[in-house]
Amino acid sequence: IVTTSPIKSNPSTELLKKTFDTFHHAGHEFAYDCRKVIVCDGCRVLDDGDDDTNASSNNEKKDSGTCNGGDEKKEDWDDPGPGARTGAVGKGGEKSGNSRRISRKHSNVKQALRNGIATKSQAERYEGFKEALRQVCEDANSHNDDAESGTSTKMSPFRNTEVVELPTRHGYGFALRHALRHYVETPYVCVIQHDRTFMRMTPLKNVVLSMMNNPRRIKYVGCSMRSNLMYRDIFVGKYGKTAHEELGRIVLFPPELRMDPSLYGPEVPAERIQVYGPHVRNVDKLHKNLRSLAENYKKSTQNQGYINDVPDDDVGDGLHQLSLTPTLFWYDNTHIVETAHYRDFIFNEKYRMVARGGFVEDKLSPVITKSVERLGLAAGHAKFGCYLLDDHSGLFFTGHLDGGAYITTAERGQLLSNRKSC
């Protein structure tokens, strides 16, 4: 599942293409064979003025109902069902024409869009983006047919991809819930936000195998990013040495995650990190910073804990053992989850652990912490079964293109041209 919503760079599909272009790092099957669902969230549209700045400066405006305005006064847990508009494999569905007042004032365009509020011009560009995205998927599927018939060898990561348009603004959490309820049939699902990239080889297939062999323990595995690469350092600073020692006792070392040391582990060079985005001007400097990060990682609690805890007899000859570190924070960053765990427990209406319009991590993470406070670390964490993948190279698996501030290559070129002419 890939989630998307209105951003400044619409109608361009460049951001999503850059994200999909990194899927090969997770394996050929993941990039080209797995079925993918892109969920396009709806938005609330200001009914006066086309200036993008209106989204951040106006107060007490009304939705026009265009671009899936919708009535959000209904029960927060209502689901529009599978009748949402879809593309790539079919079109249809009706847009809602209801309206509601927008009373919150936002400081800038990025924050307004993040909260699902768009001007008419932004909404029109978002509609253009969705139309272009459907075409990208249709083209990819036609190339797929050509490849199977032997008339073409080109494959696109957008093959086997379906576009789903939600009729109202749901927010990340409920958009994800909709896809899980109506479009996912596999026992495990990978969840990716539209601006989250794979930065290097990531053993997702092996992660799934470890989850299949430990269904009662491993229910969520998050891919590391810069901010949580040294999670055990974060943990010990927040909860203390005694709690950290207990955490170390429930770190997992699945045999399915014994990997090639040339691809994973301390011998992996920083140059293996693939750099994306037009904002990157000095790749050498970035790799230098990554090497410095890897050196600092060696002295971290995260790495020292691994050295102390990893069972020597569990590592096969010539292979490097990756670990799964328990986390009390449910990161919305790229992760693999047991589908039933997400759909039937995390999104269970009885528990209300996710709020409409918000991110999963915002409300769920405090629930995990309270569970641990009530039941103890091992028992409280076991209910959620969430872990972070680490190969102990000091390099993270995923990056962030920051969709809210993303500028396309063409736009950046125009800005540079204008600057030179001045």
Tab-separated table of C-alpha atoms in Angstrom:
chain	number	residue	atom	x	y	z
A	1	ILE	CA	0.000	0.000	0.000
A	2	VAL	CA	1.319	3.437	-0.966
A	3	THR	CA	-0.506	6.440	0.494
A	4	THR	CA	-0.610	9.860	-1.147
A	5	SER	CA	-2.415	13.183	-0.750
A	6	PRO	CA	-2.262	16.725	-2.233
A	7	ILE	CA	1.205	18.338	-2.336
A	8	LYS	CA	2.700	21.435	-3.928
A	9	SER	CA	4.338	19.554	-6.818
A	10	ASN	CA	1.008	18.297	-8.225
A	11	PRO	CA	0.121	17.591	-11.021
A	12	SER	CA	3.635	16.202	-11.509
A	13	THR	CA	4.062	12.512	-10.676
A	14	GLU	CA	7.831	12.935	-10.266
A	15	LEU	CA	7.868	12.438	-6.487
A	16	LEU	CA	5.970	9.169	-6.636
A	17	LYS	CA	8.075	7.969	-9.562
A	18	LYS	CA	11.238	8.595	-7.558
A	19	THR	CA	9.795	6.602	-4.678
A	20	PHE	CA	8.762	3.690	-6.911
A	21	ASP	CA	12.140	3.746	-8.649
A	22	THR	CA	13.718	2.699	-5.342
A	23	PHE	CA	11.555	-0.422	-4.960
A	24	HIS	CA	14.194	-2.562	-6.661
A	25	HIS	CA	16.272	-2.211	-3.473
A	26	ALA	CA	13.670	-4.410	-1.774
A	27	GLY	CA	13.985	-7.144	-4.391
A	28	HIS	CA	12.862	-7.914	-7.940
A	29	GLU	CA	9.632	-9.584	-6.806
A	30	PHE	CA	8.753	-6.641	-4.604
A	31	ALA	CA	9.365	-4.091	-7.357
A	32	TYR	CA	7.802	-5.853	-10.322
A	33	ASP	CA	5.597	-8.760	-9.225
A	34	CYS	CA	3.860	-7.679	-6.022
A	35	ARG	CA	0.412	-6.159	-6.356
A	36	LYS	CA	0.405	-2.500	-5.293
A	37	VAL	CA	-2.411	-0.185	-4.259
A	38	ILE	CA	-1.921	3.590	-4.322
A	39	VAL	CA	-4.494	5.238	-2.044
A	40	CYS	CA	-5.207	8.861	-2.967
A	41	ASP	CA	-6.768	10.608	0.012
A	42	GLY	CA	-9.497	13.180	-0.541
A	43	CYS	CA	-9.162	16.837	0.423
A	44	ARG	CA	-11.247	19.717	1.704
A	45	VAL	CA	-11.448	22.631	-0.727
A	46	LEU	CA	-11.655	26.330	0.073
A	47	ASP	CA	-14.528	27.833	-1.881
A	48	ASP	CA	-13.064	31.285	-2.584
A	49	GLY	CA	-9.822	32.442	-4.159
A	50	ASP	CA	-7.345	30.499	-6.232
A	51	ASP	CA	-4.217	31.899	-4.623
A	52	ASP	CA	-2.292	29.109	-2.898
A	53	THR	CA	-1.542	31.427	0.010
A	54	ASN	CA	-5.247	31.455	0.884
A	55	ALA	CA	-4.874	27.954	2.267
A	56	SER	CA	-2.654	29.312	4.992
A	57	SER	CA	-4.150	32.722	5.666
A	58	ASN	CA	-7.918	32.312	5.491
A	59	ASN	CA	-10.110	31.361	8.406
A	60	GLU	CA	-13.718	30.184	8.630
A	61	LYS	CA	-13.893	29.226	4.933
A	62	LYS	CA	-16.212	26.585	3.482
A	63	ASP	CA	-15.448	23.488	1.437
A	64	SER	CA	-16.822	23.625	-2.066
A	65	GLY	CA	-17.227	19.872	-2.202
A	66	THR	CA	-14.987	19.585	-5.262
A	67	CYS	CA	-11.981	17.285	-5.115
A	68	ASN	CA	-13.831	15.097	-2.641
A	69	GLY	CA	-14.874	17.638	-0.044
A	70	GLY	CA	-17.178	15.403	1.967
A	71	ASP	CA	-19.054	15.538	5.250
A	72	GLU	CA	-16.847	14.671	8.189
A	73	LYS	CA	-19.560	15.218	10.810
A	74	LYS	CA	-20.457	11.541	10.554
A	75	GLU	CA	-19.194	8.930	12.962
A	76	ASP	CA	-15.412	8.994	12.742
A	77	TRP	CA	-15.296	5.284	12.039
A	78	ASP	CA	-17.588	5.324	8.989
A	79	ASP	CA	-16.019	3.716	5.939
A	80	PRO	CA	-17.134	4.567	2.374
A	81	GLY	CA	-16.653	0.915	1.414
A	82	PRO	CA	-15.034	-0.501	-1.704
A	83	GLY	CA	-16.985	1.864	-3.982
A	84	ALA	CA	-14.207	4.462	-3.883
A	85	ARG	CA	-13.024	5.516	-7.308
A	86	THR	CA	-10.335	3.301	-8.714
A	87	GLY	CA	-7.980	3.538	-11.656
A	88	ALA	CA	-5.517	1.331	-13.526
A	89	VAL	CA	-7.997	-1.543	-13.441
A	90	GLY	CA	-11.224	0.403	-13.541
A	91	LYS	CA	-12.936	3.756	-12.970
A	92	GLY	CA	-16.169	4.773	-11.374
A	93	GLY	CA	-17.684	6.024	-8.168
A	94	GLU	CA	-19.251	9.358	-7.278
A	95	LYS	CA	-17.712	12.374	-5.608
A	96	SER	CA	-19.362	13.790	-2.550
A	97	GLY	CA	-20.904	17.232	-2.814
A	98	ASN	CA	-21.398	17.963	0.866
A	99	SER	CA	-19.614	20.877	2.501
A	100	ARG	CA	-18.352	21.825	5.911
A	101	ARG	CA	-16.650	24.823	7.465
A	102	ILE	CA	-12.895	25.026	7.893
A	103	SER	CA	-12.124	26.874	11.092
A	104	ARG	CA	-8.457	26.143	11.701
A	105	LYS	CA	-5.891	28.689	10.585
A	106	HIS	CA	-2.669	27.295	9.151
A	107	SER	CA	0.669	29.018	9.113
A	108	ASN	CA	1.711	27.942	5.622
A	109	VAL	CA	0.668	26.060	2.489
A	110	LYS	CA	2.555	22.908	3.481
A	111	GLN	CA	0.745	22.683	6.817
A	112	ALA	CA	-2.635	23.373	5.216
A	113	LEU	CA	-2.156	20.588	2.675
A	114	ARG	CA	-0.860	18.304	5.411
A	115	ASN	CA	-4.222	18.810	7.103
A	116	GLY	CA	-6.061	18.084	3.864
A	117	ILE	CA	-7.053	21.680	3.059
A	118	ALA	CA	-6.524	22.853	-0.525
A	119	THR	CA	-7.421	25.886	-2.598
A	120	LYS	CA	-9.365	25.375	-5.824
A	121	SER	CA	-6.197	25.601	-7.903
A	122	GLN	CA	-4.412	23.079	-5.674
A	123	ALA	CA	-7.409	20.761	-5.889
A	124	GLU	CA	-7.410	21.034	-9.685
A	125	ARG	CA	-3.703	20.190	-9.785
A	126	TYR	CA	-4.358	17.209	-7.525
A	127	GLU	CA	-7.046	15.988	-9.913
A	128	GLY	CA	-4.505	16.349	-12.725
A	129	PHE	CA	-1.991	14.363	-10.692
A	130	LYS	CA	-4.428	11.502	-10.170
A	131	GLU	CA	-5.292	11.409	-13.851
A	132	ALA	CA	-1.593	11.344	-14.774
A	133	LEU	CA	-0.965	8.643	-12.163
A	134	ARG	CA	-3.681	6.422	-13.606
A	135	GLN	CA	-2.060	6.801	-17.003
A	136	VAL	CA	1.359	5.859	-15.598
A	137	CYS	CA	-0.130	2.681	-14.148
A	138	GLU	CA	-2.006	1.824	-17.332
A	139	ASP	CA	1.160	2.296	-19.375
A	140	ALA	CA	3.102	0.100	-16.961
A	141	ASN	CA	0.522	-2.652	-17.236
A	142	SER	CA	0.596	-2.487	-21.031
A	143	HIS	CA	4.405	-2.817	-20.932
A	144	ASN	CA	3.842	-5.781	-18.629
A	145	ASP	CA	1.662	-7.456	-21.279
A	146	ASP	CA	4.305	-6.740	-23.945
A	147	ALA	CA	7.048	-8.223	-21.764
A	148	GLU	CA	5.038	-11.397	-21.221
A	149	SER	CA	4.375	-11.718	-24.940
A	150	GLY	CA	8.068	-11.256	-25.725
A	151	THR	CA	7.672	-7.971	-27.612
A	152	SER	CA	9.213	-5.850	-24.849
A	153	THR	CA	11.729	-6.326	-22.060
A	154	LYS	CA	11.065	-3.064	-20.251
A	155	MET	CA	9.427	-3.322	-16.859
A	156	SER	CA	8.084	-0.562	-14.658
A	157	PRO	CA	7.690	-0.681	-10.863
A	158	PHE	CA	4.174	0.682	-11.491
A	159	ARG	CA	3.075	-2.597	-13.064
A	160	ASN	CA	0.395	-4.490	-11.132
A	161	THR	CA	-0.605	-1.189	-9.525
A	162	GLU	CA	-4.122	0.028	-8.843
A	163	VAL	CA	-5.080	3.628	-8.031
A	164	VAL	CA	-7.843	4.147	-5.466
A	165	GLU	CA	-9.383	7.588	-4.919
A	166	LEU	CA	-11.165	8.194	-1.626
A	167	PRO	CA	-14.372	10.261	-1.848
A	168	THR	CA	-13.601	12.265	1.312
A	169	ARG	CA	-10.577	13.377	3.283
A	170	HIS	CA	-9.629	10.551	5.652
A	171	GLY	CA	-6.087	11.364	6.737
A	172	TYR	CA	-3.221	8.899	6.551
A	173	GLY	CA	-4.517	6.464	9.168
A	174	PHE	CA	-8.034	6.001	7.846
A	175	ALA	CA	-6.874	5.999	4.212
A	176	LEU	CA	-4.625	3.100	5.131
A	177	ARG	CA	-7.479	1.398	6.972
A	178	HIS	CA	-9.684	1.665	3.885
A	179	ALA	CA	-7.068	-0.045	1.732
A	180	LEU	CA	-6.520	-2.797	4.302
A	181	ARG	CA	-10.237	-3.508	4.518
A	182	HIS	CA	-11.063	-3.520	0.849
A	183	TYR	CA	-7.959	-4.158	-1.262
A	184	VAL	CA	-5.492	-6.337	0.666
A	185	GLU	CA	-5.827	-10.112	0.473
A	186	THR	CA	-2.307	-11.181	1.444
A	187	PRO	CA	-1.408	-12.160	5.047
A	188	TYR	CA	1.353	-9.518	5.130
A	189	VAL	CA	1.442	-6.003	3.723
A	190	CYS	CA	4.133	-3.377	3.194
A	191	VAL	CA	3.021	0.189	3.911
A	192	ILE	CA	4.857	3.093	2.259
A	193	GLN	CA	4.198	6.834	2.234
A	194	HIS	CA	4.549	8.615	-1.107
A	195	ASP	CA	7.842	10.316	-0.189
A	196	ARG	CA	9.621	7.450	1.609
A	197	THR	CA	12.389	5.836	-0.430
A	198	PHE	CA	14.519	2.734	-0.036
A	199	MET	CA	18.121	3.941	0.191
A	200	ARG	CA	19.881	0.585	-0.234
A	201	MET	CA	19.311	-3.164	-0.323
A	202	THR	CA	16.571	-4.062	2.152
A	203	PRO	CA	15.784	-7.749	2.889
A	204	LEU	CA	11.990	-7.514	2.935
A	205	LYS	CA	11.493	-11.107	1.752
A	206	ASN	CA	13.616	-12.394	4.633
A	207	VAL	CA	11.719	-10.160	7.035
A	208	VAL	CA	8.430	-11.696	5.900
A	209	LEU	CA	9.878	-15.194	6.329
A	210	SER	CA	10.897	-14.351	9.897
A	211	MET	CA	7.369	-13.054	10.570
A	212	MET	CA	5.789	-16.178	9.102
A	213	ASN	CA	7.915	-18.364	11.361
A	214	ASN	CA	7.180	-16.245	14.450
A	215	PRO	CA	3.521	-15.212	14.009
A	216	ARG	CA	2.828	-14.739	17.700
A	217	ARG	CA	5.867	-12.542	18.314
A	218	ILE	CA	6.638	-10.504	15.194
A	219	LYS	CA	3.667	-8.530	13.880
A	220	TYR	CA	5.302	-5.311	12.666
A	221	VAL	CA	8.813	-4.665	11.342
A	222	GLY	CA	9.838	-1.094	10.583
A	223	CYS	CA	12.717	-0.197	8.271
A	224	SER	CA	15.256	2.072	9.921
A	225	MET	CA	15.558	5.753	9.037
A	226	ARG	CA	17.982	8.408	10.195
A	227	SER	CA	15.971	9.394	13.271
A	228	ASN	CA	15.563	5.895	14.748
A	229	LEU	CA	18.799	4.239	13.577
A	230	MET	CA	20.052	4.240	17.176
A	231	TYR	CA	16.743	3.406	18.839
A	232	ARG	CA	18.312	1.758	21.888
A	233	ASP	CA	20.130	5.043	22.622
A	234	ILE	CA	16.760	6.816	22.502
A	235	PHE	CA	15.257	4.152	24.761
A	236	VAL	CA	17.941	4.168	27.450
A	237	GLY	CA	17.899	7.979	27.553
A	238	LYS	CA	14.143	7.989	28.089
A	239	TYR	CA	13.563	4.957	30.316
A	240	GLY	CA	16.909	4.286	32.016
A	241	LYS	CA	19.498	1.532	32.265
A	242	THR	CA	17.344	-1.090	34.002
A	243	ALA	CA	14.587	-0.871	31.393
A	244	HIS	CA	17.209	-0.983	28.650
A	245	GLU	CA	18.679	-4.192	30.049
A	246	GLU	CA	15.200	-5.708	29.928
A	247	LEU	CA	14.792	-4.478	26.355
A	248	GLY	CA	18.020	-6.250	25.412
A	249	ARG	CA	16.565	-9.552	26.597
A	250	ILE	CA	13.712	-9.381	24.071
A	251	VAL	CA	15.751	-8.319	21.023
A	252	LEU	CA	15.282	-10.977	18.335
A	253	PHE	CA	17.879	-12.600	16.063
A	254	PRO	CA	15.809	-14.619	13.563
A	255	PRO	CA	17.793	-17.193	11.551
A	256	GLU	CA	15.926	-15.976	8.460
A	257	LEU	CA	17.894	-12.744	8.815
A	258	ARG	CA	21.370	-14.249	8.398
A	259	MET	CA	22.560	-12.340	5.358
A	260	ASP	CA	25.439	-11.783	2.960
A	261	PRO	CA	28.014	-9.575	4.786
A	262	SER	CA	28.862	-7.808	1.526
A	263	LEU	CA	25.303	-6.408	1.488
A	264	TYR	CA	24.564	-6.047	5.193
A	265	GLY	CA	26.641	-5.301	8.251
A	266	PRO	CA	29.684	-3.230	9.248
A	267	GLU	CA	31.573	-3.901	6.007
A	268	VAL	CA	28.985	-2.141	3.847
A	269	PRO	CA	30.419	1.143	2.472
A	270	ALA	CA	28.485	4.396	2.723
A	271	GLU	CA	28.545	4.611	-1.073
A	272	ARG	CA	25.907	1.867	-1.112
A	273	ILE	CA	23.391	4.499	-0.033
A	274	GLN	CA	21.646	5.681	-3.183
A	275	VAL	CA	20.983	9.409	-3.178
A	276	TYR	CA	17.718	10.772	-4.573
A	277	GLY	CA	16.225	14.166	-5.164
A	278	PRO	CA	17.157	17.316	-7.087
A	279	HIS	CA	18.093	19.010	-3.799
A	280	VAL	CA	21.259	16.878	-3.491
A	281	ARG	CA	24.116	18.894	-4.936
A	282	ASN	CA	27.217	17.347	-3.405
A	283	VAL	CA	27.012	13.546	-3.338
A	284	ASP	CA	30.605	13.171	-2.129
A	285	LYS	CA	29.931	15.380	0.873
A	286	LEU	CA	26.794	13.421	1.674
A	287	HIS	CA	28.657	10.121	1.561
A	288	LYS	CA	31.317	11.616	3.823
A	289	ASN	CA	28.606	12.517	6.336
A	290	LEU	CA	27.206	8.999	6.091
A	291	ARG	CA	30.639	7.511	6.791
A	292	SER	CA	30.894	9.750	9.844
A	293	LEU	CA	27.453	8.554	10.962
A	294	ALA	CA	28.545	4.924	10.567
A	295	GLU	CA	31.640	5.576	12.687
A	296	ASN	CA	29.562	7.200	15.428
A	297	TYR	CA	27.144	4.284	15.283
A	298	LYS	CA	29.928	1.868	16.265
A	299	LYS	CA	30.117	3.592	19.660
A	300	SER	CA	26.360	3.735	20.144
A	301	THR	CA	24.321	1.813	22.702
A	302	GLN	CA	22.436	0.312	19.766
A	303	ASN	CA	25.568	-1.312	18.386
A	304	GLN	CA	27.203	-2.188	21.683
A	305	GLY	CA	23.992	-3.891	22.769
A	306	TYR	CA	24.042	-5.951	19.585
A	307	ILE	CA	27.666	-7.008	20.148
A	308	ASN	CA	26.812	-8.105	23.686
A	309	ASP	CA	23.528	-9.842	22.867
A	310	VAL	CA	23.963	-11.572	19.503
A	311	PRO	CA	24.346	-15.353	20.014
A	312	ASP	CA	27.644	-16.473	18.506
A	313	ASP	CA	26.308	-19.914	17.636
A	314	ASP	CA	23.310	-18.512	15.723
A	315	VAL	CA	25.341	-17.064	12.866
A	316	GLY	CA	26.046	-19.367	9.943
A	317	ASP	CA	29.521	-19.522	8.468
A	318	GLY	CA	30.272	-16.376	6.527
A	319	LEU	CA	26.868	-14.797	7.185
A	320	HIS	CA	25.957	-11.670	9.118
A	321	GLN	CA	23.104	-11.703	11.635
A	322	LEU	CA	20.580	-8.854	11.482
A	323	SER	CA	18.466	-8.001	14.527
A	324	LEU	CA	14.917	-6.932	15.345
A	325	THR	CA	14.836	-4.358	18.147
A	326	PRO	CA	11.547	-3.988	20.094
A	327	THR	CA	10.103	-0.495	19.765
A	328	LEU	CA	7.485	1.307	21.818
A	329	PHE	CA	6.869	3.701	18.934
A	330	TRP	CA	4.833	2.555	15.938
A	331	TYR	CA	6.646	4.391	13.136
A	332	ASP	CA	4.555	5.242	10.061
A	333	ASN	CA	7.769	5.093	8.055
A	334	THR	CA	8.039	2.117	5.670
A	335	HIS	CA	7.034	-1.074	7.473
A	336	ILE	CA	5.728	-4.606	7.000
A	337	VAL	CA	2.795	-5.739	9.104
A	338	GLU	CA	0.677	-8.828	9.562
A	339	THR	CA	-2.514	-7.759	7.769
A	340	ALA	CA	-4.908	-9.240	10.339
A	341	HIS	CA	-3.018	-7.500	13.161
A	342	TYR	CA	-3.469	-4.125	11.476
A	343	ARG	CA	-7.020	-4.647	10.295
A	344	ASP	CA	-8.523	-6.524	13.243
A	345	PHE	CA	-6.553	-5.170	16.217
A	346	ILE	CA	-4.897	-1.825	15.488
A	347	PHE	CA	-7.955	-0.563	13.584
A	348	ASN	CA	-10.509	-2.315	15.776
A	349	GLU	CA	-13.306	0.190	16.370
A	350	LYS	CA	-13.677	-0.998	19.966
A	351	TYR	CA	-10.175	0.186	20.912
A	352	ARG	CA	-10.063	3.417	18.866
A	353	MET	CA	-6.280	3.496	18.764
A	354	VAL	CA	-6.192	5.587	15.558
A	355	ALA	CA	-7.926	8.938	15.042
A	356	ARG	CA	-9.614	10.090	11.843
A	357	GLY	CA	-7.513	12.651	10.001
A	358	GLY	CA	-4.307	11.744	11.842
A	359	PHE	CA	-1.312	9.449	11.582
A	360	VAL	CA	-1.281	5.982	13.088
A	361	GLU	CA	1.877	6.628	15.117
A	362	ASP	CA	0.483	9.724	16.840
A	363	LYS	CA	-2.225	8.007	18.863
A	364	LEU	CA	-1.075	4.371	18.814
A	365	SER	CA	2.426	4.917	20.224
A	366	PRO	CA	1.178	6.320	23.570
A	367	VAL	CA	-1.168	3.319	23.783
A	368	ILE	CA	1.817	0.967	23.461
A	369	THR	CA	3.667	2.866	26.181
A	370	LYS	CA	0.665	2.658	28.530
A	371	SER	CA	0.388	-1.073	27.836
A	372	VAL	CA	4.036	-1.501	28.871
A	373	GLU	CA	3.528	0.599	32.002
A	374	ARG	CA	0.569	-1.545	32.974
A	375	LEU	CA	1.817	-5.050	32.061
A	376	GLY	CA	5.593	-4.707	32.051
A	377	LEU	CA	7.915	-4.398	29.055
A	378	ALA	CA	7.777	-7.949	27.703
A	379	ALA	CA	4.046	-8.544	28.141
A	380	GLY	CA	2.972	-5.012	27.248
A	381	HIS	CA	5.048	-4.993	24.081
A	382	ALA	CA	3.968	-8.501	23.025
A	383	LYS	CA	0.399	-7.321	22.369
A	384	PHE	CA	1.705	-5.115	19.557
A	385	GLY	CA	4.773	-7.102	18.449
A	386	CYS	CA	6.532	-4.151	16.803
A	387	TYR	CA	10.255	-4.234	15.960
A	388	LEU	CA	12.839	-2.229	14.025
A	389	LEU	CA	15.164	-3.871	11.507
A	390	ASP	CA	18.889	-3.161	11.917
A	391	ASP	CA	21.852	-4.678	10.077
A	392	HIS	CA	24.333	-2.830	12.332
A	393	SER	CA	26.163	-1.184	9.471
A	394	GLY	CA	25.426	2.272	10.847
A	395	LEU	CA	23.464	3.026	7.669
A	396	PHE	CA	19.685	3.377	7.487
A	397	PHE	CA	17.404	1.593	5.021
A	398	THR	CA	14.954	4.364	4.112
A	399	GLY	CA	15.032	8.067	3.319
A	400	HIS	CA	12.584	10.960	3.108
A	401	LEU	CA	12.007	13.194	0.081
A	402	ASP	CA	9.657	15.489	2.083
A	403	GLY	CA	6.662	15.572	-0.231
A	404	GLY	CA	5.238	18.686	1.421
A	405	ALA	CA	8.224	20.786	0.346
A	406	TYR	CA	9.169	18.837	-2.783
A	407	ILE	CA	10.128	20.837	-5.873
A	408	THR	CA	10.289	19.033	-9.204
A	409	THR	CA	13.430	18.997	-11.316
A	410	ALA	CA	11.771	21.322	-13.852
A	411	GLU	CA	10.687	23.778	-11.167
A	412	ARG	CA	14.136	23.811	-9.623
A	413	GLY	CA	15.700	24.421	-13.020
A	414	GLN	CA	13.376	27.365	-13.594
A	415	LEU	CA	14.209	28.842	-10.195
A	416	LEU	CA	17.939	28.583	-10.892
A	417	SER	CA	17.441	30.143	-14.320
A	418	ASN	CA	15.481	33.040	-12.853
A	419	ARG	CA	18.155	33.563	-10.209
A	420	LYS	CA	20.896	33.746	-12.836
A	421	SER	CA	18.919	36.212	-14.949
A	422	CYS	CA	18.568	38.499	-11.913
